mmCIF file of N, CA and C in Angstrom:
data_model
loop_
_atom_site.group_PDB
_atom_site.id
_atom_site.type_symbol
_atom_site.label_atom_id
_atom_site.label_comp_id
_atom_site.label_asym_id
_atom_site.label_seq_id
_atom_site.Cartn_x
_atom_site.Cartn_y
_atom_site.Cartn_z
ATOM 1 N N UNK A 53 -17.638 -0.844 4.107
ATOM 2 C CA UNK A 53 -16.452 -1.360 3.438
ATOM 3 C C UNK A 53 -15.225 -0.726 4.076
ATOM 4 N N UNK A 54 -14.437 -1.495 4.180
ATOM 5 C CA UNK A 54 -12.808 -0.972 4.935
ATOM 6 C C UNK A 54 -11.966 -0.813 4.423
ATOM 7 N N UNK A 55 -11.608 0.327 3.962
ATOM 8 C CA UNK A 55 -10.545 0.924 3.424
ATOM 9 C C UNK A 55 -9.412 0.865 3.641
ATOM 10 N N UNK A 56 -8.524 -0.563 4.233
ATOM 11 C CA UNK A 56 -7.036 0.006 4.895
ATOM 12 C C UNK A 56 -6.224 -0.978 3.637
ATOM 13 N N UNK A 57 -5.020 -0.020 3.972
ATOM 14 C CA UNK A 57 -4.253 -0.810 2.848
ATOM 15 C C UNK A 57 -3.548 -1.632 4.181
ATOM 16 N N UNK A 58 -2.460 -2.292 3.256
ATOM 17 C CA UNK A 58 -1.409 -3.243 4.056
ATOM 18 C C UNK A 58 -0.765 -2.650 5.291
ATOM 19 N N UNK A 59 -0.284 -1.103 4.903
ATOM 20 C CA UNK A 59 0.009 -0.660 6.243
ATOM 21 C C UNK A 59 -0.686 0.225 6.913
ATOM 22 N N UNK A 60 -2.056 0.064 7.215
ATOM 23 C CA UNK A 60 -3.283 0.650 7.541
ATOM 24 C C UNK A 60 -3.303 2.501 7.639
ATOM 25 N N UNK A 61 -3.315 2.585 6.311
ATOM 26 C CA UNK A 61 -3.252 3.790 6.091
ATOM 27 C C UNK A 61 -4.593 3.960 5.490
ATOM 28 N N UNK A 62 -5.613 4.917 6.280
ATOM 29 C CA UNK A 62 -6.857 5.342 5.839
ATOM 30 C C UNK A 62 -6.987 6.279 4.798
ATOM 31 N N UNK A 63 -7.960 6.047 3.876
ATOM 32 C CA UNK A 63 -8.317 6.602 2.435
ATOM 33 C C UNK A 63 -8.631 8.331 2.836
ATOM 34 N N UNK A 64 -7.713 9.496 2.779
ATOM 35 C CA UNK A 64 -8.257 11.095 3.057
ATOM 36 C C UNK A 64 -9.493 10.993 2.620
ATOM 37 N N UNK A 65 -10.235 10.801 1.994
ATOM 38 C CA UNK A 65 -11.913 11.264 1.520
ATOM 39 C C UNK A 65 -12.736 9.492 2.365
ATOM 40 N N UNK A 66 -12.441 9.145 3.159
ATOM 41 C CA UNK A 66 -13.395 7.734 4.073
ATOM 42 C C UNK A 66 -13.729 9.024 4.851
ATOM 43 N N UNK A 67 -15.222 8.305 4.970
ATOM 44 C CA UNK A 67 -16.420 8.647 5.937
ATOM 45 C C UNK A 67 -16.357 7.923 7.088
ATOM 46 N N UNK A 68 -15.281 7.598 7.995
ATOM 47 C CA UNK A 68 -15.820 7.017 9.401
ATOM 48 C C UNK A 68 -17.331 7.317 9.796
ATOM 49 N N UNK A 69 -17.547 6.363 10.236
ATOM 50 C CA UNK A 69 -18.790 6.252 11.276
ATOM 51 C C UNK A 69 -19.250 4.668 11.707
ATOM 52 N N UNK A 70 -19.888 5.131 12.947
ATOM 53 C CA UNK A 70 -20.507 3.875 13.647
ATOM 54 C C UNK A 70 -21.191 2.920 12.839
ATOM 55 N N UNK A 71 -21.171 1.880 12.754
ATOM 56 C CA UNK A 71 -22.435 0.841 12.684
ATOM 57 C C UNK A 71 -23.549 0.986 13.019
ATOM 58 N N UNK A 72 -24.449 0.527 12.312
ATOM 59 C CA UNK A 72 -25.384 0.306 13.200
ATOM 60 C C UNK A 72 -25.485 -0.991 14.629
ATOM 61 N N UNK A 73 -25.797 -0.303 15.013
ATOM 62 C CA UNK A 73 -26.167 -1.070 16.319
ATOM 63 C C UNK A 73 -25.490 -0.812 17.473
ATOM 64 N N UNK A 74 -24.334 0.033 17.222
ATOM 65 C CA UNK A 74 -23.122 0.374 17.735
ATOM 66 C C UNK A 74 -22.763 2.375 18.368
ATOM 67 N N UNK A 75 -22.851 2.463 19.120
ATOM 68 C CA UNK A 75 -23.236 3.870 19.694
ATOM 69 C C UNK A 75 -21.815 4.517 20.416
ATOM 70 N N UNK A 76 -21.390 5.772 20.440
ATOM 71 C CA UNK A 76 -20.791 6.482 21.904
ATOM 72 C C UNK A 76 -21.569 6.835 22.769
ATOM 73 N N UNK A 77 -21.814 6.747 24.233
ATOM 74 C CA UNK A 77 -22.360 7.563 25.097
ATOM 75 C C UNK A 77 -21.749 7.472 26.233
ATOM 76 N N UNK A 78 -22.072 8.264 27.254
ATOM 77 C CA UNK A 78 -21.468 8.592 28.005
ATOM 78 C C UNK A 78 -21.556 8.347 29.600
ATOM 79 N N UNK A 79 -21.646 7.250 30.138
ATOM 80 C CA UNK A 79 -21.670 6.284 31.252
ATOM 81 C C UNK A 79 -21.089 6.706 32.740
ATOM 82 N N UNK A 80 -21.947 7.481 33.156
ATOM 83 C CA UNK A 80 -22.155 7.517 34.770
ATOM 84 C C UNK A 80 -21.513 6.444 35.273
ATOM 85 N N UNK A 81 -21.645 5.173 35.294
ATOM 86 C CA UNK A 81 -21.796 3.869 35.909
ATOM 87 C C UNK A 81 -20.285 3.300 35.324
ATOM 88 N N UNK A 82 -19.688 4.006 34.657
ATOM 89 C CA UNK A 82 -18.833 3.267 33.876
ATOM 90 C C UNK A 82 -17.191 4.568 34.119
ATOM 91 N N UNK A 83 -17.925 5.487 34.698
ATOM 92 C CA UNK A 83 -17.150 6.731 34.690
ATOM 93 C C UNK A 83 -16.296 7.145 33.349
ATOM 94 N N UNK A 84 -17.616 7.903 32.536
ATOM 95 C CA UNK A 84 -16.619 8.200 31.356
ATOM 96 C C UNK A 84 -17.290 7.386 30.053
ATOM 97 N N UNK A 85 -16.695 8.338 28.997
ATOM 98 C CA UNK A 85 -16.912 6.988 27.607
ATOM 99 C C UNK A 85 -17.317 5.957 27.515
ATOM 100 N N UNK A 86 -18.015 4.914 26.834
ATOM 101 C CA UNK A 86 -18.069 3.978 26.487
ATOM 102 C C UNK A 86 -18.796 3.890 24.824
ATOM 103 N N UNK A 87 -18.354 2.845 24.208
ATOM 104 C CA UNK A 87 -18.391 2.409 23.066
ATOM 105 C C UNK A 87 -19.308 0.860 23.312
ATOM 106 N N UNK A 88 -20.727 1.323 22.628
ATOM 107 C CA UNK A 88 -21.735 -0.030 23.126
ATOM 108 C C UNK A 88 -21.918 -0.360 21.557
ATOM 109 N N UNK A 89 -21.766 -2.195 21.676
ATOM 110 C CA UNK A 89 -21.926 -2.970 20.355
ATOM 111 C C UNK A 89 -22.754 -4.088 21.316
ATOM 112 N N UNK A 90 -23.216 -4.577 20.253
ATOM 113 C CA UNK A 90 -23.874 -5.731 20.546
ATOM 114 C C UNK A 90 -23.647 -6.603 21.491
ATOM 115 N N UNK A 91 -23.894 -6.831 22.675
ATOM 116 C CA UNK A 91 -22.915 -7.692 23.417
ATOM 117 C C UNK A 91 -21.870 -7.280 23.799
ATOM 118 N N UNK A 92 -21.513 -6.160 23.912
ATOM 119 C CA UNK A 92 -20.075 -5.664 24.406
ATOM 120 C C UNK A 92 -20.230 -4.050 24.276
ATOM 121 N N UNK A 93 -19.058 -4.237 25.213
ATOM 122 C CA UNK A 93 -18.703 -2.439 25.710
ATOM 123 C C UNK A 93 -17.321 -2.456 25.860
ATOM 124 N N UNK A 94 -16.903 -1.270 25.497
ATOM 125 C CA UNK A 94 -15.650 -0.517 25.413
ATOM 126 C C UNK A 94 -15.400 0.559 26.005
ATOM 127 N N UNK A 95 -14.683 0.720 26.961
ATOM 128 C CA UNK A 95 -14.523 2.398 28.165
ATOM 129 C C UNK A 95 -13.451 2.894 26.346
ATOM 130 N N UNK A 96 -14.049 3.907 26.213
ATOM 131 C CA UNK A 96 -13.312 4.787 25.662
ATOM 132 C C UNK A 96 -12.492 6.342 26.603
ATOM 133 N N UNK A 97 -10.976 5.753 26.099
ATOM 134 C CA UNK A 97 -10.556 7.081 27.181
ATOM 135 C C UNK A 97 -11.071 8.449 26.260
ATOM 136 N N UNK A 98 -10.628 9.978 27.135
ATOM 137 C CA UNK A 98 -10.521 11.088 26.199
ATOM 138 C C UNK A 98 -10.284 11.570 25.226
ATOM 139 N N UNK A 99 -9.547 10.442 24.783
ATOM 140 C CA UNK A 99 -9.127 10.737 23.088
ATOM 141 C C UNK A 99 -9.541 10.376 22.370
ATOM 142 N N UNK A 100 -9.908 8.820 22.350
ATOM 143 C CA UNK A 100 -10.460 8.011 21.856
ATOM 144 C C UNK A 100 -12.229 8.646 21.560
ATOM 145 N N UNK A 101 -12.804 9.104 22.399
ATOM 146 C CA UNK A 101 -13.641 9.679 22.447
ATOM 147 C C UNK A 101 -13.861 10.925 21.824
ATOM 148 N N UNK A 102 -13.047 12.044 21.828
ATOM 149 C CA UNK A 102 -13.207 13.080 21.146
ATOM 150 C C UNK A 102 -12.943 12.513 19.473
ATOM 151 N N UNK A 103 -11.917 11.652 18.965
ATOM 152 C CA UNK A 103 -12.190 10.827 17.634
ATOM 153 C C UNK A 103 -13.722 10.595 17.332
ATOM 154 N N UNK A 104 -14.404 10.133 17.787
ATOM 155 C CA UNK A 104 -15.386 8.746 17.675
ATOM 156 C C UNK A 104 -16.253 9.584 17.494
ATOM 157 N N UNK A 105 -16.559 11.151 18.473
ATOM 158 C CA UNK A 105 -17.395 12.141 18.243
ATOM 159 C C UNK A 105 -17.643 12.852 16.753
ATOM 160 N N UNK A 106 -16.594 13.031 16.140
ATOM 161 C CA UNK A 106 -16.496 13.649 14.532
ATOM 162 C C UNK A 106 -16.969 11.967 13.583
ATOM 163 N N UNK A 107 -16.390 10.973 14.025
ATOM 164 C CA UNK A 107 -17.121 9.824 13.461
ATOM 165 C C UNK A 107 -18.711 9.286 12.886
ATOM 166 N N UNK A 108 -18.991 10.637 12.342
ATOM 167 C CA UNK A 108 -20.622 10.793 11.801
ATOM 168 C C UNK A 108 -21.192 10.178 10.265
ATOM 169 N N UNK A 109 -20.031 9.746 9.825
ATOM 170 C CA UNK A 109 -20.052 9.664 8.230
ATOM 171 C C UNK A 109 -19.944 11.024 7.184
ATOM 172 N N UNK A 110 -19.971 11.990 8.052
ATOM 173 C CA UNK A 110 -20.397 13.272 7.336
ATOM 174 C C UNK A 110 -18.956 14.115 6.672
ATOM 175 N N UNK A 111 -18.197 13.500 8.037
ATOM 176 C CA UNK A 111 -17.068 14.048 7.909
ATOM 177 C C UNK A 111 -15.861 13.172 7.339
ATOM 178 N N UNK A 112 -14.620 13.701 6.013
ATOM 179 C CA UNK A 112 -14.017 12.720 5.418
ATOM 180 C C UNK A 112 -12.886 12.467 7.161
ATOM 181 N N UNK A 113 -12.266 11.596 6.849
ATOM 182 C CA UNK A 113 -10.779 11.252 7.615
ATOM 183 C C UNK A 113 -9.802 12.727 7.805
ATOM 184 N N UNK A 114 -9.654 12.895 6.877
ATOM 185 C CA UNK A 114 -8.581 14.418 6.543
ATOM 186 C C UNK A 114 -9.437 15.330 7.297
ATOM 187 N N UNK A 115 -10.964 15.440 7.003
ATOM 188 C CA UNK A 115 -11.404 16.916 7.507
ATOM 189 C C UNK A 115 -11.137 16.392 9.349
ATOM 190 N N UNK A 116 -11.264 15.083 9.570
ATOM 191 C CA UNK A 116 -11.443 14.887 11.358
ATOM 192 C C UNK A 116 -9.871 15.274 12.239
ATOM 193 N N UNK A 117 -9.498 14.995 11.080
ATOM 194 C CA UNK A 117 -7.682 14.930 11.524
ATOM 195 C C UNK A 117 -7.441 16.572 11.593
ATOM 196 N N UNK A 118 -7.692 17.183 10.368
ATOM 197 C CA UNK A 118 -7.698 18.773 10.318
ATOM 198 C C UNK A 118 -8.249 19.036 11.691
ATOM 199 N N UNK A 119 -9.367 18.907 12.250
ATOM 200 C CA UNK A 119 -10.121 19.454 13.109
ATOM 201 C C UNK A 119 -9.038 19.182 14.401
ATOM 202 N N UNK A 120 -9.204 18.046 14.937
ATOM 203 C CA UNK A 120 -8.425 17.762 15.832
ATOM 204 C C UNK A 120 -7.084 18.434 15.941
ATOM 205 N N UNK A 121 -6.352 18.455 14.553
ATOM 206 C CA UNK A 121 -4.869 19.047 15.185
ATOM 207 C C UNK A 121 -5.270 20.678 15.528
ATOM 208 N N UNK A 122 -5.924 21.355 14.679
ATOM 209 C CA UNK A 122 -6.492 22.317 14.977
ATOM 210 C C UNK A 122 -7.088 22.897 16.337
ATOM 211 N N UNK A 123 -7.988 21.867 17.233
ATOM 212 C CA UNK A 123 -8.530 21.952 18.457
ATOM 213 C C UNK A 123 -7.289 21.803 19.398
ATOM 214 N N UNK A 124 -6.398 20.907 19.657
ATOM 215 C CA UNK A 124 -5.673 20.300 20.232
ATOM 216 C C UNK A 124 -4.179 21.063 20.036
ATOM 217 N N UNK A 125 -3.873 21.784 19.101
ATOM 218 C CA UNK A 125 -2.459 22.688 18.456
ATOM 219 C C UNK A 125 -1.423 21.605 18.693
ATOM 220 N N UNK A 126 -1.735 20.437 17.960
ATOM 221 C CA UNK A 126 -0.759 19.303 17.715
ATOM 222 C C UNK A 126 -0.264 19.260 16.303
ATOM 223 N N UNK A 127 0.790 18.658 16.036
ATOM 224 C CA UNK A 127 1.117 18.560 14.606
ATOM 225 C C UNK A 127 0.327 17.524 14.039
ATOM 226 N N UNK A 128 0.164 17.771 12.784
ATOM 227 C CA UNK A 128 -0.643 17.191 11.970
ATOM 228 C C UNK A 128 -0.451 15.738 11.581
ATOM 229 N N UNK A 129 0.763 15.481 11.744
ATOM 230 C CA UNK A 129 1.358 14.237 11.089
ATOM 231 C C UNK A 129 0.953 13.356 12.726
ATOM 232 N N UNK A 130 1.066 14.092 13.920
ATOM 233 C CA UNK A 130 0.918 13.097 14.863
ATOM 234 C C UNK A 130 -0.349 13.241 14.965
ATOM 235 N N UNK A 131 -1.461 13.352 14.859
ATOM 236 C CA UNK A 131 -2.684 13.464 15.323
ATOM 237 C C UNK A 131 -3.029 12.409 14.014
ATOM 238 N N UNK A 132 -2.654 12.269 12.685
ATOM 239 C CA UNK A 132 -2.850 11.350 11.912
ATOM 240 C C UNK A 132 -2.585 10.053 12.356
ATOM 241 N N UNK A 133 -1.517 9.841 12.796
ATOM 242 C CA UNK A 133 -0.953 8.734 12.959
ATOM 243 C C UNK A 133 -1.786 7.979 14.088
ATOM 244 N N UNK A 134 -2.106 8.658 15.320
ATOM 245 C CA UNK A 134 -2.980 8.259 16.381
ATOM 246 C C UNK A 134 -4.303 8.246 15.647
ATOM 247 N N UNK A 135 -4.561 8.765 14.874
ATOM 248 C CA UNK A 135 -6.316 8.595 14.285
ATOM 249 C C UNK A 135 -6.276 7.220 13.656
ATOM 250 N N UNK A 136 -5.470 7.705 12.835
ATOM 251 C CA UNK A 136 -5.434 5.800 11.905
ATOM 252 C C UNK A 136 -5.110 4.728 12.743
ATOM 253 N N UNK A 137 -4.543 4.629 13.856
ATOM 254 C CA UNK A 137 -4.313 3.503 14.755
ATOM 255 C C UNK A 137 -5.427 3.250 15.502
ATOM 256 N N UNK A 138 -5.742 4.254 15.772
ATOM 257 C CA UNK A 138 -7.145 3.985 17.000
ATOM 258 C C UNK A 138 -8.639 3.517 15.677
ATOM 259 N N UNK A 139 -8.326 4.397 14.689
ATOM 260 C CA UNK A 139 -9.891 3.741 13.902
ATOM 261 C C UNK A 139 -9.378 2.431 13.079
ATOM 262 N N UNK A 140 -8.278 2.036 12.680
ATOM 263 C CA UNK A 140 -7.876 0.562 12.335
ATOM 264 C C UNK A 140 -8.200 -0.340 12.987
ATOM 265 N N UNK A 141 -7.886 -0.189 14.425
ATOM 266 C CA UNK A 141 -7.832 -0.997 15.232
ATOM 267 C C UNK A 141 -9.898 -1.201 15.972
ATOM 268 N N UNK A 142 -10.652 -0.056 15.875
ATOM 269 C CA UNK A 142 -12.067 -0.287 15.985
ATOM 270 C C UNK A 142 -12.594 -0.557 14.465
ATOM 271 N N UNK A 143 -12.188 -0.374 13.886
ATOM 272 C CA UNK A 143 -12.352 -0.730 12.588
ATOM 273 C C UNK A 143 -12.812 -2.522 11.936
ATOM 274 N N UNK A 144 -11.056 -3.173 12.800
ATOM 275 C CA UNK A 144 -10.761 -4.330 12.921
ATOM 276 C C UNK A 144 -11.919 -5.282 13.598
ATOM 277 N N UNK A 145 -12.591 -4.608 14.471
ATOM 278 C CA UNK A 145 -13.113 -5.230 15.743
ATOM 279 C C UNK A 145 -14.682 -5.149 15.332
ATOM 280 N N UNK A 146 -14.484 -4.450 14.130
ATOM 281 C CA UNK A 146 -16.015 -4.147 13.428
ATOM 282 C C UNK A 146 -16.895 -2.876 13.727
ATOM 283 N N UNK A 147 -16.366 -2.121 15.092
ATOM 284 C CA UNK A 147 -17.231 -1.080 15.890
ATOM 285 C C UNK A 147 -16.989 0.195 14.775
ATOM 286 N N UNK A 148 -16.463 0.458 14.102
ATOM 287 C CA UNK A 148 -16.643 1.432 13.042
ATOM 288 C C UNK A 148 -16.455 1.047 11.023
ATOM 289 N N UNK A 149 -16.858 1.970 10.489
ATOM 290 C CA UNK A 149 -17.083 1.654 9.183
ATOM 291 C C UNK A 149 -16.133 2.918 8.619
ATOM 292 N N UNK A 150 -15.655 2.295 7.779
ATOM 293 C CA UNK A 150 -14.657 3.459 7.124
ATOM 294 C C UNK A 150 -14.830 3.424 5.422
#
């Protein structure tokens, strides 16, 4: 179920995670990231990728965002803002569950 409101602002306690059927790994052949769905692939850059990694279900939205600004010594408000855009937008496309 997808949690976004009108201005795709993700719920602090959503469980991102993959679909089934739908994987990260990490592509020799592709140099780098990729995001495999059914019929399709996605090069995920470095960022996009270190996101998608905490994307376990285990972890809420807030704790992934915490982590990241934390790893990265970014402000909090911008590391939000890029999280919710990048998982809205895979969200949209069906490749994650929020």
């Amino acid at each position: 179920m997808i949690n976004l409101a009108a201005d795709n602002i993700i719920a602090s306690d959503a469980r991102p995670r993959l679909p089934r059927g739908v994987r990260l790994t990490h592509s020799e052949a592709q140099g780098g990231w990729v995001l495999l769905a059914p019929e399709r692939i996605f090069k995920a850059d470095a960022i996009a990728a270190e996101i998608l990694k905490r994307c376990t279900g285990e972890a809420t939205f807030s704790a992934i965002v915490d982590d990241l600004a934390a790893a990265f010594k970014a402000p909090r408000e911008r590391i939000d803002a890029d999280v919710t855009k990048i998982l809205s937008g895979l969200a949209e496309k069906k490749l994650l569950e929020l």
